[in-house]
Coordinates of C-alpha atoms in Angstrom, one line a residue:
M1 CA 4.5 1.3 18.6
S2 CA 3.7 1.2 22.2
V3 CA 0.8 3.2 23.4
T4 CA 2.4 6.4 24.3
R5 CA 1.2 9.9 24.5
R6 CA 3.1 10.9 21.4
H7 CA 1.4 8.4 19.4
L8 CA -2.2 8.9 20.4
L9 CA -4.6 11.3 18.9
A10 CA -8.3 12.3 19.6
A11 CA -8.4 10.1 22.7
G12 CA -10.2 12.4 25.0
A13 CA -13.3 12.8 23.0
G14 CA -13.3 9.1 21.9
A15 CA -15.0 7.8 25.0
A16 CA -17.6 10.5 24.9
V17 CA -18.4 9.7 21.4
A18 CA -18.5 5.8 22.1
A19 CA -21.0 6.5 24.7
G20 CA -23.1 8.6 22.2
V21 CA -23.0 5.8 19.7
Q22 CA -24.1 3.4 22.2
Q23 CA -27.0 5.4 23.3
G24 CA -28.0 6.9 20.0
A25 CA -28.0 4.1 17.6
S26 CA -30.4 1.4 19.0
A27 CA -31.0 -1.6 16.9
A28 CA -34.7 -0.4 16.6
D29 CA -33.6 2.6 14.7
L30 CA -31.6 0.5 12.0
P31 CA -33.0 -1.9 9.5
P32 CA -31.6 -5.3 10.0
L33 CA -29.7 -6.7 7.1
G34 CA -28.4 -10.0 8.9
T35 CA -26.7 -11.4 11.9
Y36 CA -23.4 -13.0 11.6
D37 CA -20.7 -14.2 14.0
V38 CA -18.1 -12.1 12.3
V39 CA -18.6 -9.0 10.3
V40 CA -15.7 -8.1 8.1
I41 CA -15.1 -4.5 6.7
G42 CA -13.2 -4.6 3.4
S43 CA -12.6 -7.1 0.7
G44 CA -8.7 -6.7 0.3
A45 CA -6.2 -9.2 1.4
A46 CA -6.7 -8.7 5.1
G47 CA -10.4 -8.8 5.0
M48 CA -10.9 -11.7 2.7
T49 CA -8.3 -13.8 4.5
A50 CA -10.2 -12.9 7.7
A51 CA -13.5 -14.0 6.4
L52 CA -12.1 -17.2 5.1
T53 CA -10.5 -18.1 8.3
A54 CA -13.6 -17.4 10.3
V55 CA -15.9 -19.6 8.2
K56 CA -13.4 -22.5 8.3
Q57 CA -13.3 -22.1 12.0
G58 CA -17.1 -22.9 12.0
L59 CA -18.3 -19.2 12.2
T60 CA -20.7 -17.3 10.0
A61 CA -19.2 -14.1 8.2
V62 CA -19.9 -11.4 5.7
V63 CA -17.7 -9.0 4.0
L64 CA -18.9 -5.5 3.7
E65 CA -17.1 -3.8 0.8
K66 CA -17.5 0.1 0.0
A67 CA -16.3 -0.2 -3.6
P68 CA -18.5 -1.8 -6.6
T69 CA -15.4 -4.1 -6.9
F70 CA -13.6 -6.6 -4.5
G71 CA -9.9 -6.7 -3.9
G72 CA -9.0 -3.2 -2.8
S73 CA -5.3 -2.2 -3.3
A74 CA -4.2 -5.8 -3.0
A75 CA -5.9 -6.4 -6.4
R76 CA -4.1 -3.4 -8.0
S77 CA -0.6 -4.6 -6.6
G78 CA 2.0 -6.8 -7.6
A79 CA 1.1 -8.8 -4.6
G80 CA 4.6 -9.7 -3.2
I81 CA 4.0 -11.4 0.2
W82 CA 6.8 -11.1 3.0
I83 CA 6.4 -14.1 5.3
P84 CA 9.7 -15.5 6.9
N85 CA 9.8 -19.3 7.1
N86 CA 6.8 -19.9 5.0
P87 CA 6.4 -23.5 3.5
V88 CA 6.9 -22.1 -0.1
I89 CA 10.4 -20.7 0.5
L90 CA 11.3 -23.6 2.6
A91 CA 10.4 -26.1 0.1
A92 CA 12.7 -24.0 -2.5
G93 CA 15.7 -24.5 0.0
V94 CA 15.8 -20.8 1.3
P95 CA 17.9 -21.0 4.3
D96 CA 15.5 -19.3 6.7
T97 CA 14.9 -20.1 10.3
P98 CA 12.8 -18.6 13.1
A99 CA 15.9 -17.2 14.7
K100 CA 17.1 -15.6 11.6
A101 CA 13.7 -14.1 11.0
A102 CA 13.3 -12.8 14.6
A103 CA 16.5 -10.9 14.6
Y104 CA 16.0 -9.5 11.2
L105 CA 12.6 -8.2 11.8
A106 CA 13.7 -6.6 15.2
A107 CA 16.7 -5.0 13.5
V108 CA 14.5 -3.4 10.8
V109 CA 11.6 -2.4 12.9
G110 CA 13.3 -1.4 16.0
P111 CA 11.4 -0.2 19.3
D112 CA 8.5 1.2 17.3
V113 CA 6.5 -2.1 17.4
P114 CA 6.0 -4.3 20.6
A115 CA 8.0 -7.6 20.4
A116 CA 4.8 -9.4 21.1
R117 CA 3.2 -8.2 17.7
Q118 CA 6.5 -9.0 16.1
R119 CA 6.3 -12.6 17.4
A120 CA 2.7 -13.1 16.6
F121 CA 3.3 -12.0 12.9
L122 CA 6.4 -14.4 12.6
A123 CA 4.7 -17.3 14.5
H124 CA 1.5 -17.3 12.6
G125 CA 2.5 -16.1 9.0
P126 CA 3.6 -19.5 7.8
A127 CA 0.4 -21.3 9.2
M128 CA -1.7 -18.6 7.3
I129 CA 0.2 -19.4 3.9
S130 CA -0.5 -23.1 4.5
F131 CA -4.3 -22.3 5.4
V132 CA -4.9 -20.2 2.4
M133 CA -3.3 -22.8 0.1
A134 CA -5.6 -25.4 1.7
N135 CA -8.8 -23.4 1.4
S136 CA -8.6 -21.7 -2.0
P137 CA -7.0 -22.3 -5.3
L138 CA -4.2 -20.0 -4.6
R139 CA -0.5 -21.3 -5.0
F140 CA 2.5 -19.3 -4.4
R141 CA 6.0 -19.0 -6.0
W142 CA 9.1 -17.8 -4.5
M143 CA 10.4 -14.4 -5.9
E144 CA 13.9 -15.8 -6.1
G145 CA 16.6 -13.4 -5.7
Y146 CA 14.5 -10.6 -4.7
S147 CA 16.7 -9.5 -1.5
D148 CA 15.3 -8.5 1.7
Y149 CA 15.5 -4.7 1.8
Y150 CA 18.4 -4.6 4.4
P151 CA 20.1 -8.0 3.8
E152 CA 23.2 -6.9 5.7
L153 CA 21.3 -6.7 8.9
P154 CA 21.4 -9.7 11.2
G155 CA 19.2 -12.4 9.9
G156 CA 18.6 -10.6 6.5
L157 CA 18.7 -12.9 3.3
P158 CA 20.1 -11.6 0.0
G159 CA 18.1 -14.2 -1.8
G160 CA 15.0 -13.0 -0.1
R161 CA 11.9 -14.2 1.5
S162 CA 9.2 -12.9 -0.6
I163 CA 6.6 -14.9 -2.5
E164 CA 3.9 -14.2 -4.9
P165 CA 0.6 -15.8 -6.2
D166 CA 1.0 -18.4 -9.0
Q167 CA -1.1 -18.1 -12.2
L168 CA -4.6 -18.5 -11.7
D169 CA -7.6 -18.9 -14.3
G170 CA -10.0 -16.1 -13.8
K171 CA -12.9 -18.3 -15.2
L172 CA -12.9 -20.1 -11.9
L173 CA -14.9 -17.1 -10.6
G174 CA -17.5 -17.2 -13.3
A175 CA -19.6 -14.0 -13.4
E176 CA -17.9 -12.6 -10.2
L177 CA -14.7 -12.1 -12.2
A178 CA -16.4 -8.9 -13.6
H179 CA -16.4 -7.4 -10.1
L180 CA -12.7 -7.7 -9.6
N181 CA -10.8 -4.5 -9.1
P182 CA -8.6 -3.9 -12.0
P183 CA -4.7 -3.8 -11.7
Y184 CA -2.7 -0.7 -11.3
L185 CA -0.9 -1.4 -14.5
D186 CA -2.2 -3.6 -17.2
V187 CA -0.1 -6.6 -18.2
P188 CA 0.6 -6.4 -22.1
A189 CA -1.9 -8.3 -24.1
G190 CA -0.9 -12.0 -24.8
L191 CA 1.6 -12.2 -22.0
V192 CA 1.4 -13.8 -18.6
V193 CA 3.8 -11.8 -16.2
F194 CA 4.8 -12.4 -12.7
S195 CA 6.2 -9.7 -10.4
A196 CA 9.4 -11.4 -10.5
D197 CA 9.7 -11.1 -14.2
Y198 CA 9.7 -7.4 -14.4
K199 CA 13.4 -7.2 -13.3
W200 CA 14.2 -9.1 -16.4
L201 CA 11.5 -7.7 -18.9
A202 CA 13.3 -4.3 -18.3
L203 CA 16.5 -5.8 -19.6
S204 CA 14.9 -7.7 -22.5
A205 CA 16.6 -5.7 -25.2
V206 CA 20.1 -6.1 -23.8
S207 CA 20.1 -9.4 -21.8
V208 CA 19.8 -13.0 -23.0
K209 CA 18.0 -13.9 -19.8
G210 CA 15.8 -11.0 -20.3
A211 CA 14.8 -12.0 -23.8
A212 CA 14.3 -15.5 -22.5
V213 CA 11.8 -14.3 -20.0
A214 CA 10.0 -12.2 -22.4
A215 CA 9.7 -15.5 -24.6
E216 CA 8.5 -17.5 -21.5
C217 CA 5.8 -14.7 -20.7
L218 CA 4.5 -14.9 -24.3
A219 CA 4.6 -18.8 -24.1
R220 CA 2.3 -18.8 -21.0
G221 CA 0.0 -16.3 -22.6
T222 CA -0.1 -18.4 -25.7
K223 CA -0.7 -21.7 -23.7
A224 CA -3.5 -20.0 -21.6
A225 CA -5.2 -18.8 -24.7
L226 CA -5.1 -22.1 -26.4
L227 CA -6.7 -23.7 -23.1
G228 CA -9.5 -20.8 -23.2
Q229 CA -8.3 -19.6 -19.8
T230 CA -8.3 -16.0 -18.5
P231 CA -4.9 -16.0 -16.9
L232 CA -4.3 -13.9 -13.7
T233 CA -1.2 -13.1 -11.9
M234 CA -0.1 -10.8 -9.1
G235 CA -2.6 -8.9 -7.3
Q236 CA -5.3 -10.1 -9.8
S237 CA -4.5 -13.8 -8.8
L238 CA -4.3 -13.0 -5.1
A239 CA -7.7 -11.3 -5.0
A240 CA -9.6 -13.7 -7.4
G241 CA -8.0 -16.8 -5.5
L242 CA -9.3 -15.3 -1.8
R243 CA -12.5 -14.6 -3.6
K244 CA -13.0 -17.9 -4.9
G245 CA -12.3 -19.5 -1.5
L246 CA -15.1 -17.2 -0.2
L247 CA -17.3 -18.3 -3.0
D248 CA -16.8 -22.1 -2.3
A249 CA -17.2 -21.4 1.4
G250 CA -20.5 -19.5 1.1
V251 CA -19.4 -16.2 2.5
P252 CA -21.2 -13.3 1.1
V253 CA -19.3 -10.2 -0.1
R254 CA -21.6 -7.3 -0.2
L255 CA -20.2 -4.7 -2.6
G256 CA -21.1 -1.1 -2.7
T257 CA -21.8 -1.3 1.0
P258 CA -19.6 1.4 3.0
L259 CA -19.2 1.6 6.6
T260 CA -20.7 4.6 8.2
E261 CA -20.5 3.6 11.8
L262 CA -19.5 0.8 14.2
Y263 CA -22.4 -0.4 16.2
V264 CA -21.9 -0.8 20.0
E265 CA -24.1 -2.6 22.4
N266 CA -23.5 -2.9 26.1
G267 CA -20.0 -1.6 25.6
T268 CA -19.0 -4.0 22.9
V269 CA -18.7 -3.4 19.2
A270 CA -21.5 -5.7 17.9
G271 CA -22.1 -4.8 14.3
A272 CA -21.5 -2.4 11.4
V273 CA -23.9 0.4 10.3
T274 CA -24.1 0.9 6.6
P275 CA -26.4 3.4 4.5
G276 CA -29.0 0.5 4.2
G277 CA -29.0 -0.6 7.7
L278 CA -27.3 -2.7 10.3
F279 CA -25.2 -6.0 10.0
R280 CA -24.9 -7.6 13.5
A281 CA -22.0 -9.4 14.8
R282 CA -22.2 -11.9 17.5
R283 CA -18.7 -12.1 18.2
G284 CA -17.0 -9.1 16.7
V285 CA -16.1 -6.7 13.8
I286 CA -12.8 -7.1 11.8
V287 CA -11.8 -3.7 10.2
G288 CA -9.7 -4.5 7.0
S289 CA -10.9 -1.2 5.2
G290 CA -7.6 0.1 4.1
G291 CA -5.8 3.2 4.8
F292 CA -6.6 7.0 4.3
E293 CA -4.4 7.8 1.2
H294 CA -7.4 9.2 -0.7
N295 CA -8.6 11.5 2.2
A296 CA -7.1 14.9 1.7
A297 CA -8.1 16.2 5.1
M298 CA -6.6 13.3 7.0
R299 CA -3.5 13.4 4.9
A300 CA -3.2 17.3 5.7
Q301 CA -3.7 16.7 9.4
Y302 CA -1.3 13.9 10.0
Q303 CA 1.4 14.1 7.3
R304 CA 4.1 16.2 6.2
Q305 CA 3.7 18.6 3.3
P306 CA 3.7 18.7 0.5
I307 CA 1.2 15.9 0.4
G308 CA -2.1 15.1 -1.5
T309 CA -4.2 12.3 -2.8
E310 CA -3.1 12.6 -6.4
W311 CA 0.3 10.8 -5.9
T312 CA -0.9 7.5 -4.4
V313 CA -1.6 4.2 -6.3
G314 CA -3.8 2.9 -3.5
A315 CA -7.5 2.1 -4.2
K316 CA -9.6 5.4 -4.5
E317 CA -12.0 4.1 -1.9
N318 CA -9.5 4.2 0.8
T319 CA -10.5 7.2 2.8
G320 CA -9.8 6.0 6.3
D321 CA -13.4 5.1 7.1
G322 CA -12.6 2.0 9.4
I323 CA -9.8 4.3 11.2
R324 CA -12.2 7.1 11.8
A325 CA -15.1 4.8 13.0
G326 CA -12.5 3.4 15.6
Q327 CA -11.3 6.7 16.9
R328 CA -15.0 7.6 17.4
L329 CA -15.1 4.7 19.9
G330 CA -11.9 5.9 21.6
A331 CA -9.3 3.7 19.8
A332 CA -5.6 4.8 19.7
V333 CA -3.8 5.4 16.4
A334 CA -0.1 5.4 15.5
L335 CA 2.2 5.9 12.6
M336 CA -0.2 8.2 11.1
D337 CA 2.6 10.4 9.5
D338 CA 3.8 7.5 7.5
A339 CA 3.0 5.5 4.3
W340 CA 4.4 2.7 2.1
W341 CA 6.3 5.5 0.3
G342 CA 8.1 5.2 -3.0
P343 CA 9.3 7.9 -5.5
A344 CA 6.4 8.4 -8.3
I345 CA 6.3 10.2 -11.6
P346 CA 3.0 12.1 -11.6
L347 CA 2.0 11.1 -15.1
P348 CA -1.1 12.6 -16.6
D349 CA -3.3 9.7 -16.2
D350 CA -2.1 8.1 -12.9
P351 CA 1.1 8.4 -10.8
Y352 CA 3.8 5.9 -11.7
F353 CA 5.5 4.2 -8.7
C354 CA 9.3 3.9 -9.8
L355 CA 11.1 0.9 -9.0
A356 CA 13.7 -0.2 -11.8
E357 CA 13.7 3.0 -13.5
R358 CA 15.5 4.8 -10.6
T359 CA 17.9 1.9 -10.0
L360 CA 19.1 1.0 -13.5
P361 CA 22.6 2.0 -14.5
G362 CA 22.8 5.4 -16.3
G363 CA 20.4 7.4 -14.3
L364 CA 20.6 9.6 -11.0
I365 CA 18.3 11.6 -8.8
V366 CA 18.8 15.4 -8.1
N367 CA 17.0 18.0 -6.1
A368 CA 16.1 21.6 -6.9
A369 CA 19.7 22.5 -6.4
G370 CA 20.9 20.1 -9.0
R371 CA 22.6 17.9 -6.5
R372 CA 22.4 14.2 -5.7
F373 CA 21.1 13.7 -2.1
V374 CA 20.3 9.8 -1.9
N375 CA 21.3 6.4 -2.9
E376 CA 18.9 6.1 -5.9
A377 CA 18.9 2.1 -5.5
A378 CA 17.9 2.2 -1.7
P379 CA 14.6 0.9 -0.8
Y380 CA 11.8 2.9 -2.0
S381 CA 10.4 4.0 1.3
D382 CA 13.8 5.3 2.4
V383 CA 14.1 7.5 -0.6
V384 CA 11.0 9.3 0.3
H385 CA 11.8 9.4 4.0
T386 CA 15.0 11.2 2.8
M387 CA 13.1 13.5 0.6
Y388 CA 10.8 14.7 3.4
D389 CA 13.6 14.9 6.0
R390 CA 15.7 17.1 3.8
N391 CA 13.0 19.2 2.0
Q392 CA 12.8 21.9 4.6
T393 CA 16.3 23.0 4.3
D394 CA 17.5 21.7 0.9
P395 CA 14.3 21.3 -1.2
D396 CA 13.9 17.7 -2.6
I397 CA 10.3 17.8 -3.6
P398 CA 10.0 17.5 -6.5
S399 CA 13.2 15.7 -7.4
W400 CA 14.4 14.8 -10.9
L401 CA 15.4 11.4 -12.3
I402 CA 18.1 12.1 -15.0
V403 CA 18.8 9.7 -17.7
D404 CA 20.3 9.9 -21.2
Q405 CA 19.5 8.3 -24.4
N406 CA 21.8 5.4 -23.8
Y407 CA 19.6 4.3 -21.0
R408 CA 16.5 4.8 -23.0
N409 CA 17.9 2.6 -25.9
R410 CA 18.6 -0.1 -23.5
Y411 CA 15.8 -0.5 -20.7
L412 CA 12.1 -0.6 -20.6
F413 CA 10.7 2.6 -18.9
R414 CA 7.2 1.8 -17.3
D415 CA 5.6 0.1 -20.2
L416 CA 7.5 1.8 -23.0
A417 CA 10.0 -0.3 -24.9
P418 CA 13.5 1.1 -25.5
T419 CA 13.8 3.6 -28.2
F420 CA 10.1 4.3 -28.1
V421 CA 9.2 8.0 -28.1
L422 CA 7.7 9.2 -24.8
P423 CA 4.1 10.1 -24.9
A424 CA 3.5 13.9 -25.8
D425 CA 1.3 14.6 -22.8
W426 CA 4.2 13.4 -20.4
Y427 CA 5.9 16.5 -21.8
S428 CA 3.0 18.8 -21.8
S429 CA 2.2 17.9 -18.1
G430 CA 5.6 18.6 -16.9
A431 CA 6.3 15.0 -15.9
A432 CA 9.0 14.7 -18.5
H433 CA 11.5 17.0 -20.2
K434 CA 14.0 16.5 -22.9
A435 CA 17.1 18.5 -24.2
W436 CA 20.1 17.9 -26.2
T437 CA 22.6 19.3 -23.5
V438 CA 22.7 19.0 -19.8
D439 CA 22.7 22.9 -19.5
A440 CA 19.5 23.0 -21.5
L441 CA 17.8 20.2 -19.4
A442 CA 18.7 22.2 -16.2
A443 CA 17.0 25.3 -17.7
S444 CA 14.0 23.3 -18.6
I445 CA 13.5 21.9 -15.2
G446 CA 14.6 25.0 -13.3
V447 CA 17.9 23.8 -11.5
P448 CA 21.2 25.4 -11.7
A449 CA 23.0 24.6 -15.0
G450 CA 26.5 24.6 -13.3
A451 CA 25.4 22.6 -10.4
L452 CA 23.7 19.9 -12.6
R453 CA 26.7 19.8 -15.0
A454 CA 28.9 19.5 -12.0
T455 CA 26.8 16.5 -10.5
V456 CA 26.7 14.6 -13.8
D457 CA 30.3 14.9 -14.1
R458 CA 31.0 13.7 -10.6
F459 CA 28.4 10.7 -11.1
N460 CA 30.1 9.8 -14.3
S461 CA 33.5 9.6 -12.7
L462 CA 32.3 7.5 -9.9
A463 CA 30.2 5.2 -12.2
L464 CA 33.3 4.6 -14.3
K465 CA 35.2 3.4 -11.1
G466 CA 32.2 1.5 -10.0
D467 CA 32.3 2.9 -6.5
D468 CA 29.7 5.4 -5.4
T469 CA 31.8 6.9 -2.4
D470 CA 29.2 9.7 -2.2
F471 CA 26.1 7.8 -1.4
G472 CA 26.9 4.0 -1.4
R473 CA 24.7 2.9 -4.5
G474 CA 25.6 -0.7 -5.0
D475 CA 27.0 -1.3 -1.6
S476 CA 24.0 -3.6 -0.5
A477 CA 22.8 -6.7 -2.2
Y478 CA 19.4 -5.1 -2.4
D479 CA 20.7 -2.3 -4.6
H480 CA 21.6 -4.9 -7.4
Y481 CA 18.1 -6.4 -7.8
Y482 CA 16.7 -4.1 -10.5
T483 CA 19.9 -3.5 -12.4
D484 CA 22.0 -4.8 -15.4
P485 CA 24.2 -7.6 -14.7
S486 CA 26.2 -6.8 -17.9
V487 CA 27.3 -3.4 -16.7
L488 CA 30.5 -3.8 -14.9
P489 CA 32.2 -3.2 -12.4
N490 CA 29.0 -2.1 -10.6
S491 CA 25.6 -3.1 -12.1
C492 CA 24.0 -0.1 -10.5
L493 CA 26.2 2.6 -12.1
A494 CA 26.8 3.7 -15.7
P495 CA 27.7 7.3 -17.0
L496 CA 25.5 9.4 -18.8
W497 CA 27.1 10.3 -22.1
L498 CA 24.6 10.2 -25.1
P499 CA 22.2 13.0 -25.8
P500 CA 19.4 13.9 -25.7
Y501 CA 18.9 14.0 -21.9
Y502 CA 15.8 13.2 -20.1
A503 CA 14.5 14.3 -16.6
F504 CA 11.3 12.9 -15.0
R505 CA 9.8 14.7 -12.2
L506 CA 9.6 12.6 -8.9
V507 CA 7.2 13.1 -5.9
P508 CA 6.4 11.2 -2.8
G509 CA 4.1 8.6 -4.0
D510 CA 2.9 5.6 -2.0
L511 CA 1.2 2.2 -2.0
G512 CA -1.2 3.2 0.8
T513 CA -0.9 4.9 4.2
K514 CA 0.6 2.7 7.1
G515 CA -0.8 4.5 10.2
G516 CA -4.1 3.4 11.7
L517 CA -5.7 1.8 14.8
V518 CA -3.3 0.4 17.3
T519 CA -3.7 -3.3 17.8
D520 CA -2.2 -6.1 20.2
A521 CA -0.7 -9.2 19.1
R522 CA -4.2 -10.6 18.9
A523 CA -5.3 -7.9 16.4
R524 CA -7.4 -6.5 19.0
V525 CA -7.9 -2.8 18.7
L526 CA -6.5 -0.9 21.8
R527 CA -7.4 2.5 23.5
P528 CA -4.8 4.9 24.6
D529 CA -4.4 3.4 28.1
G530 CA -3.7 0.1 26.4
S531 CA -7.1 -1.5 27.2
V532 CA -9.0 -3.4 24.5
V533 CA -12.0 -2.0 22.7
P534 CA -14.3 -5.1 23.2
G535 CA -15.4 -6.7 19.9
L536 CA -13.2 -4.7 17.6
Y537 CA -10.2 -6.1 15.5
A538 CA -8.1 -4.5 12.7
A539 CA -5.7 -5.7 10.0
G540 CA -4.1 -4.4 7.1
N541 CA -3.5 -0.7 6.5
A542 CA -6.6 0.2 8.6
S543 CA -4.2 -0.9 11.5
A544 CA -0.9 0.6 12.5
A545 CA 1.7 -1.4 10.6
V546 CA 3.8 -4.1 12.3
M547 CA 6.7 -2.9 10.3
G548 CA 6.8 0.5 12.0
H549 CA 8.5 3.1 10.0
S550 CA 10.4 0.6 8.0
Y551 CA 9.9 -2.2 5.5
A552 CA 11.5 -5.3 5.6
G553 CA 11.1 -6.7 2.1
A554 CA 8.7 -7.1 -1.0
G555 CA 5.3 -7.7 0.4
S556 CA 5.7 -6.2 3.9
T557 CA 2.3 -4.8 3.5
I558 CA 0.3 -7.7 2.2
G559 CA 2.1 -10.4 4.2
P560 CA 1.2 -8.8 7.6
A561 CA -2.2 -7.7 6.3
M562 CA -3.2 -11.5 5.5
T563 CA -1.5 -12.7 8.7
F564 CA -3.3 -10.3 11.2
G565 CA -6.7 -11.0 9.5
Y566 CA -5.9 -14.7 10.0
I567 CA -5.0 -13.9 13.7
A568 CA -8.2 -11.9 14.3
A569 CA -10.6 -14.6 12.9
R570 CA -8.8 -17.2 15.0
D571 CA -9.0 -15.3 18.1
L572 CA -12.7 -14.4 17.4
A573 CA -13.3 -18.4 17.0
G574 CA -11.4 -19.0 20.4
V575 CA -8.6 -21.1 18.7
L576 CA -5.6 -18.8 18.7

């Protein structure tokens, strides 16, 4: 992600616009709304971590949030956090080392991201986790067994490096709990569920351990109810815990306060303009306002077709405001063509981001020609990259996840228990199809019947042998995370044999975009020539991702977001 001509967009006009902002928006023209050392844009994981860090370094800070709720996309998420060598995994005995982590990240990311930024993330991530635990009620759990996404690469760990927030009582927030952005998927009433539990909940009908995990989730929920708690996990816990840290530290979070412009004074970013007026920043502004997944014009400008705003699960307020404000000051951007992709089923209410469903044995993915084209169990971003790479010559968008009744009898699907009838509007919307023969299913989804029949037959023969010689499903330890250990010889593979058969439409979904403002190892925003935009910092999806075009493990979005928010605040405090 070095600053090269092919990465930079809208650079020429930026300097002129920056000058115009400096000349045209004087403080006298803007109602004053307060002066702080640091103004933070966005109340997601990046923004709240940055604000908490700033105030604990003796600075004053304010968080400006566009939405009427706090937490952003982080609050909606499973809140996996990928931080190598963090104190939680080391205490759990995970055999990580700085050398392993550096080798692995370099192998995953490649040349797209400067080595200095990679080193900064790895060096400061563990300290960030320790800092958050010391200054908020947040505690974390190792997501045991959730493999790094490429564990066979040098330094990769099949047991995984990811952590997630522990259970938190929402009542700690008092009245502020009402302003927490709701989750992407509700946890079933009466249960307390962690991200790491979903692997086993999907198997609760066919696995002793799955049934035990389900019982444990119920026991946690029962205990919380008896104690009069409001139990939060995953993204809800992460956002609530960070918000509680800010409450205790006296940091204001101004909801319903969107950024309209960055304020520049004497060539330095010195505040944020909002519809109500100006928030001045003595030391600088940290942009943590998320990506541009809900900005149709930006997606059309920067990303491959077909694309739109209806397939993302990112927070709806993420329309690239911070990125565009930085561009108007001449900032460079990179990775704008990319996102935190994953195959999604466009259900009538919201898109459903597929994890276990495409990996469990007894399912396969086909394209418009009725043929397999990818390892269905590969990391979700890789599956969508393949969909786009091939789509122009061999249409893969939409694709179709094909399963049989045996699969539906055994496994949870989204939040539907095994054997439960799919909602009627899934069928009427075209998201799901059902037929009693493979040929009839092919007709329903518009693919050649002979090709689909041949594909299923071929897949079944490979599944019975337990060896996917076509696409290598099951070759990586990662492939086996969301699978059924009772299926042998390959937990990823089982034949389709029991009618009726089902097809689910798959499109390029995402957790958010990953392109944004180019930053250095100190989270400072850079211009096309590599010079610093004075006073301007960025973290999270408003910045070009330290993961480049890849994805190291579960939590590769939130882990770096929090880390670079922490780095930015410490740099502004002069203690980096």
